[in-house]
Amino acid sequence: MAEPKCDIGFIGVGVMGKNLILNLADNGYRIAAFDLDHQKLEQLLKQDTQEHPKAARIVACRSYTELLACLTPPHLIILSVPAGKAVDDVCYKLIDAGVAADDIIVDMGNSLWTDTVSREKKFESKFIFFSTAVSGGEVGARFGPSLMPSGDPYAWTRIKPIWQAISAKVDPVTGQPIERYEPGNPVTEGEPCAAYIGPSGSGHYVKMVHNGIEYADMQLICEAYQVMRDILHMPASEIATVFQQWNQGPLHSYLIEISGQVLATKDSETGLPLVDVIMDKAGQKGTGLWTAVSSLQIGSPAPTIAEAVYARAISALKSERVKAATTLQGPTENIISKTEKQKIIQSLHDALYCAKICVYAQGFNLMKMAAKEYGWTLNFAEIAKIWRAGCIIRAVFLQSIVHAFQRDDELENLLLDPFFAKQISQYQQNWRKSVANATLAGIPVPALSSALSYYDSYRTAVLPANLLQGQRDFFGAHTFERTDKAKGKQFHVEWSHPDRPMVKIK
Ligand code: 6PG
């Protein structure tokens, strides 16, 4: 008996793949699925029968050829395989199985954006290589992720209705996520969190920056936790309550919410707060690092994102830190009174809020500089819109960013938006106090303090780079511009004879 015709082929039934397939099935699509691990496919079929008892929507294929035979040409095939070599391997297997030039292959993994650009070129004559970056973890993939597609515009016209169906949705009036986590009953109303980002690679670049922001956001929350834990000596359950309260206000976000939940969870073995038995060594898969590297390469400052990557790296030096803790001295402990405690918590809240604004300013500026560098036209209001639901950095705050870019789509820096400028000027004193208190108590706050330095640097008309240029010219004749001469004109001084006439280079 011939296999039923499917709408979409899907390769890779890992955690993300399985959930994306079930999400597609919820939305009425019939999927031909393939994975090297046939057991995963069996489990998927079982889940499909349970969740869609009236009409199973998934066909398990035993080979690439069988998968192609299940689809109506031109084929649409989605890949959810580990980033890197696996993506190329699968593409070559599909070529061997007979994909055609008008077939569309979509990479939905966490690929490095430059790999996406080269793949589009490399496979140009064989098929259309399209990419879609996905955020939202497994729950997002299952019930509505944020999707950042980019590549061939023709492919987008075919993919658009599918992505709009499976993506997270936002209430158009409030800008808040419409959440429903019921198999077989997808959210069909609201604004979809799926928007075409631009040419090949741009979607994965935007997702990379999303992850850089995610790293910084997480680190900021962790620093607030450490201040409460180590300066205020609050137990995890009390800190959980603070996060739950913060989640009612302008900091309302998925990351604050889950941080509260992590802190409130008890270890089933010891009965202790689970967080107290989790080893303080952070892992990373690389997307935060890619963001920091790109910001350095492009010259768009994103110090808080970089600090968040470094914070994970220093956390990984656990045994060295344990040794150093016994020899390296910090300040003597401060005694905090009860009245101070409430003030410190309020200050931390405000510090987190201000620093968060700076992190987003860094992320959006990086995308802006990258767009200039790589010739993309990015729509920042649209990017902020699709981050309002489904993704890991979803937050009430994103709505204000949407408004900022709707007010001015050429905005030089988020800090210059009148709303954000006012917010920071209102709350900055508490931010400064938080950084100062932590520093005096010897508690590291690399993200909170680097965000503050970013803010202070950005608002400083005259930085000490004049001296730096002097140093460079002194030892390397690297030249400098003068404040009293035309822009771009370069000068050099013979520093051993500063009385000699200055040399004008060009
Ligand atoms: C998302 C996440 C997702 C993944 C991170 C984890 O948007 O859904 O960002 O992509 O959880 O890549 O990254 P680390 O392992 O580096 O923390």
XYZ file of C-alpha atoms in Angstrom, residues 17-280:
264
model
C 12.552 17.978 16.510
C 9.942 15.791 18.212
C 8.158 18.797 19.696
C 8.217 20.777 16.458
C 6.718 17.757 14.636
C 3.899 17.439 17.195
C 3.282 21.173 16.932
C 3.055 20.898 13.118
C 0.704 17.930 13.520
C -1.497 19.924 15.933
C -1.837 22.502 13.184
C -3.087 19.933 10.685
C 0.124 19.189 8.754
C 1.038 15.628 7.819
C 4.674 14.860 8.502
C 7.039 12.267 7.069
C 9.661 11.872 9.798
C 13.107 10.309 9.716
C 15.761 9.761 12.355
C 18.725 7.414 12.461
C 17.403 6.236 15.830
C 14.270 4.313 14.912
C 13.236 3.984 18.561
C 12.712 7.740 18.710
C 10.382 7.458 15.724
C 8.380 4.666 17.385
C 7.910 6.841 20.486
C 6.869 9.745 18.310
C 4.245 7.630 16.529
C 2.866 6.505 19.900
C 2.563 10.102 21.050
C 0.921 11.082 17.756
C -1.728 8.369 18.162
C -2.407 9.492 21.745
C -2.579 13.183 20.891
C -4.399 12.888 17.568
C -6.543 9.762 18.054
C -8.924 10.538 15.189
C -6.285 10.893 12.511
C -2.626 10.058 13.002
C -0.562 12.679 11.208
C 2.955 11.332 11.312
C 4.554 8.730 9.056
C 7.813 7.146 10.222
C 10.274 6.644 7.365
C 13.161 4.183 7.338
C 15.347 6.058 4.835
C 15.839 9.363 3.057
C 14.440 7.840 -0.140
C 11.317 6.670 1.662
C 10.924 10.155 3.139
C 11.053 11.761 -0.328
C 8.544 9.218 -1.647
C 6.063 10.331 1.054
C 6.141 13.965 -0.099
C 4.527 15.836 -2.952
C 7.117 17.753 -5.014
C 8.476 20.342 -4.750
C 9.555 18.895 -1.437
C 9.679 20.821 1.812
C 12.046 19.215 4.298
C 12.947 20.475 7.759
C 16.184 19.589 9.539
C 16.469 19.615 13.311
C 19.909 18.108 13.761
C 22.923 19.260 15.820
C 24.606 22.378 14.427
C 27.778 21.829 12.400
C 28.815 18.827 10.338
C 25.525 16.934 10.849
C 23.662 19.585 8.808
C 26.010 19.112 5.828
C 25.914 15.319 6.152
C 22.118 15.256 5.981
C 22.108 17.650 3.011
C 24.481 15.346 1.085
C 22.320 12.316 1.947
C 19.279 14.158 0.608
C 21.145 14.982 -2.612
C 21.968 11.268 -2.987
C 18.299 10.440 -2.356
C 17.302 12.722 -5.241
C 16.208 16.177 -4.034
C 15.576 18.610 -6.893
C 16.588 22.233 -7.500
C 13.179 23.585 -6.488
C 13.012 21.552 -3.265
C 13.351 23.544 -0.042
C 15.466 22.339 2.854
C 15.122 24.309 6.080
C 17.739 24.189 8.827
C 16.063 24.726 12.216
C 19.131 23.980 14.368
C 21.282 26.443 16.319
C 23.704 26.905 13.393
C 26.449 29.496 13.225
C 25.109 32.159 10.859
C 28.193 32.151 8.627
C 27.703 28.397 8.058
C 24.184 29.184 6.872
C 25.513 31.732 4.380
C 28.030 29.285 2.958
C 25.496 26.450 2.823
C 23.070 28.525 0.790
C 25.815 29.121 -1.800
C 27.219 25.604 -1.647
C 23.883 23.891 -2.294
C 22.498 26.529 -4.691
C 22.424 24.246 -7.738
C 21.061 21.241 -5.805
C 18.152 22.679 -3.771
C 17.049 25.827 -1.943
C 18.739 26.008 1.448
C 16.628 28.106 3.830
C 17.107 28.597 7.546
C 14.930 29.299 10.539
C 16.341 29.925 13.966
C 14.114 28.713 16.781
C 13.863 29.908 20.356
C 11.746 28.596 23.173
C 13.252 25.328 24.316
C 11.171 22.157 24.238
C 7.916 23.695 25.502
C 8.231 26.490 22.958
C 8.859 24.022 20.146
C 5.785 22.013 21.208
C 3.278 24.829 21.774
C 4.671 27.898 19.984
C 8.276 29.009 19.530
C 9.646 32.316 18.325
C 10.855 31.808 14.757
C 13.534 33.804 12.925
C 13.508 32.710 9.262
C 15.874 34.019 6.614
C 17.001 33.229 3.094
C 15.374 32.844 -0.315
C 12.206 35.033 -0.479
C 10.405 32.492 -2.727
C 10.951 29.773 -0.103
C 9.550 32.149 2.503
C 6.258 32.536 0.630
C 5.804 28.755 0.841
C 6.904 28.476 4.471
C 5.220 31.598 5.881
C 1.724 30.152 6.589
C 3.250 27.105 8.262
C 5.538 29.164 10.509
C 2.755 31.577 11.367
C 0.570 28.619 12.376
C 3.097 26.890 14.658
C 4.722 29.963 16.233
C 3.870 31.569 19.572
C 1.153 34.241 19.483
C 0.810 37.639 21.085
C -2.334 39.523 22.038
C -2.326 42.464 19.574
C -3.758 44.864 22.156
C -1.650 44.089 25.240
C 1.415 42.747 23.446
C 1.427 39.864 25.925
C 1.782 36.156 25.050
C -1.368 34.107 24.530
C -0.486 30.913 26.347
C -2.219 27.563 25.948
C -0.362 24.325 26.452
C -2.868 21.737 25.208
C -1.950 19.044 22.685
C -4.340 19.133 19.754
C -5.597 22.623 20.634
C -3.050 25.124 19.278
C -3.348 28.890 19.723
C -4.673 30.168 16.398
C -5.559 33.729 17.383
C -3.198 36.696 17.892
C -0.061 38.008 16.183
C 2.399 35.239 15.221
C 5.974 35.407 16.511
C 7.452 34.536 13.134
C 8.758 37.228 10.821
C 11.040 37.093 7.813
C 14.349 38.570 8.982
C 16.216 39.002 5.681
C 18.848 37.400 3.450
C 20.588 34.133 4.212
C 22.240 34.020 7.639
C 20.491 37.082 9.061
C 17.915 35.006 10.977
C 20.578 32.938 12.668
C 22.544 36.112 13.414
C 19.496 37.628 15.109
C 18.972 34.394 17.075
C 22.642 34.460 18.077
C 22.163 37.964 19.500
C 18.970 36.757 21.212
C 21.129 34.164 22.945
C 23.778 36.749 23.852
C 21.025 38.794 25.500
C 19.751 35.583 27.137
C 23.228 34.960 28.632
C 23.411 38.521 30.008
C 19.839 38.477 31.315
C 20.498 35.192 33.144
C 23.777 36.454 34.605
C 22.134 39.661 35.881
C 19.488 37.602 37.680
C 22.182 35.351 39.133
C 24.071 38.381 40.457
C 20.938 39.703 42.173
C 20.506 36.217 43.681
C 24.093 36.182 44.950
C 23.742 39.591 46.588
C 20.608 38.392 48.396
C 22.254 35.092 49.310
C 25.693 36.318 50.374
C 25.145 39.884 51.613
C 21.623 39.611 52.959
C 21.974 35.928 53.941
C 18.504 35.138 52.616
C 17.508 31.489 52.149
C 16.541 30.299 48.653
C 12.819 30.240 49.488
C 12.870 33.914 50.534
C 14.746 34.900 47.377
C 12.158 32.922 45.387
C 9.457 35.120 46.923
C 11.349 38.268 45.921
C 11.565 37.027 42.321
C 7.851 36.198 42.342
C 7.145 39.780 43.475
C 9.491 41.241 40.867
C 7.670 39.195 38.262
C 4.550 41.292 38.884
C 6.222 44.524 37.740
C 8.390 45.837 34.887
C 10.793 42.900 35.267
C 8.005 40.438 34.422
C 9.671 37.848 32.219
C 10.065 34.152 31.621
C 13.601 34.168 33.048
C 12.577 35.881 36.320
C 9.618 33.496 36.584
C 11.680 30.331 36.152
C 14.417 31.659 38.464
C 11.776 31.968 41.201
C 10.622 28.434 40.446
C 14.163 27.041 40.521
C 14.777 28.714 43.902
C 11.494 27.400 45.337
C 12.159 23.784 44.336
C 13.255 21.295 47.033
C 15.685 18.458 46.421
C 13.795 15.159 46.683
C 16.845 13.407 48.155
C 17.941 15.807 50.883
C 14.932 18.074 51.338
C 17.260 21.061 50.870
C 16.537 23.784 48.316
C 17.603 22.128 45.052
C 19.623 25.191 44.050
C 21.813 24.684 47.125
C 22.928 21.267 45.914
C 23.478 22.246 42.269
C 27.194 22.646 41.505
C 28.104 26.266 40.678
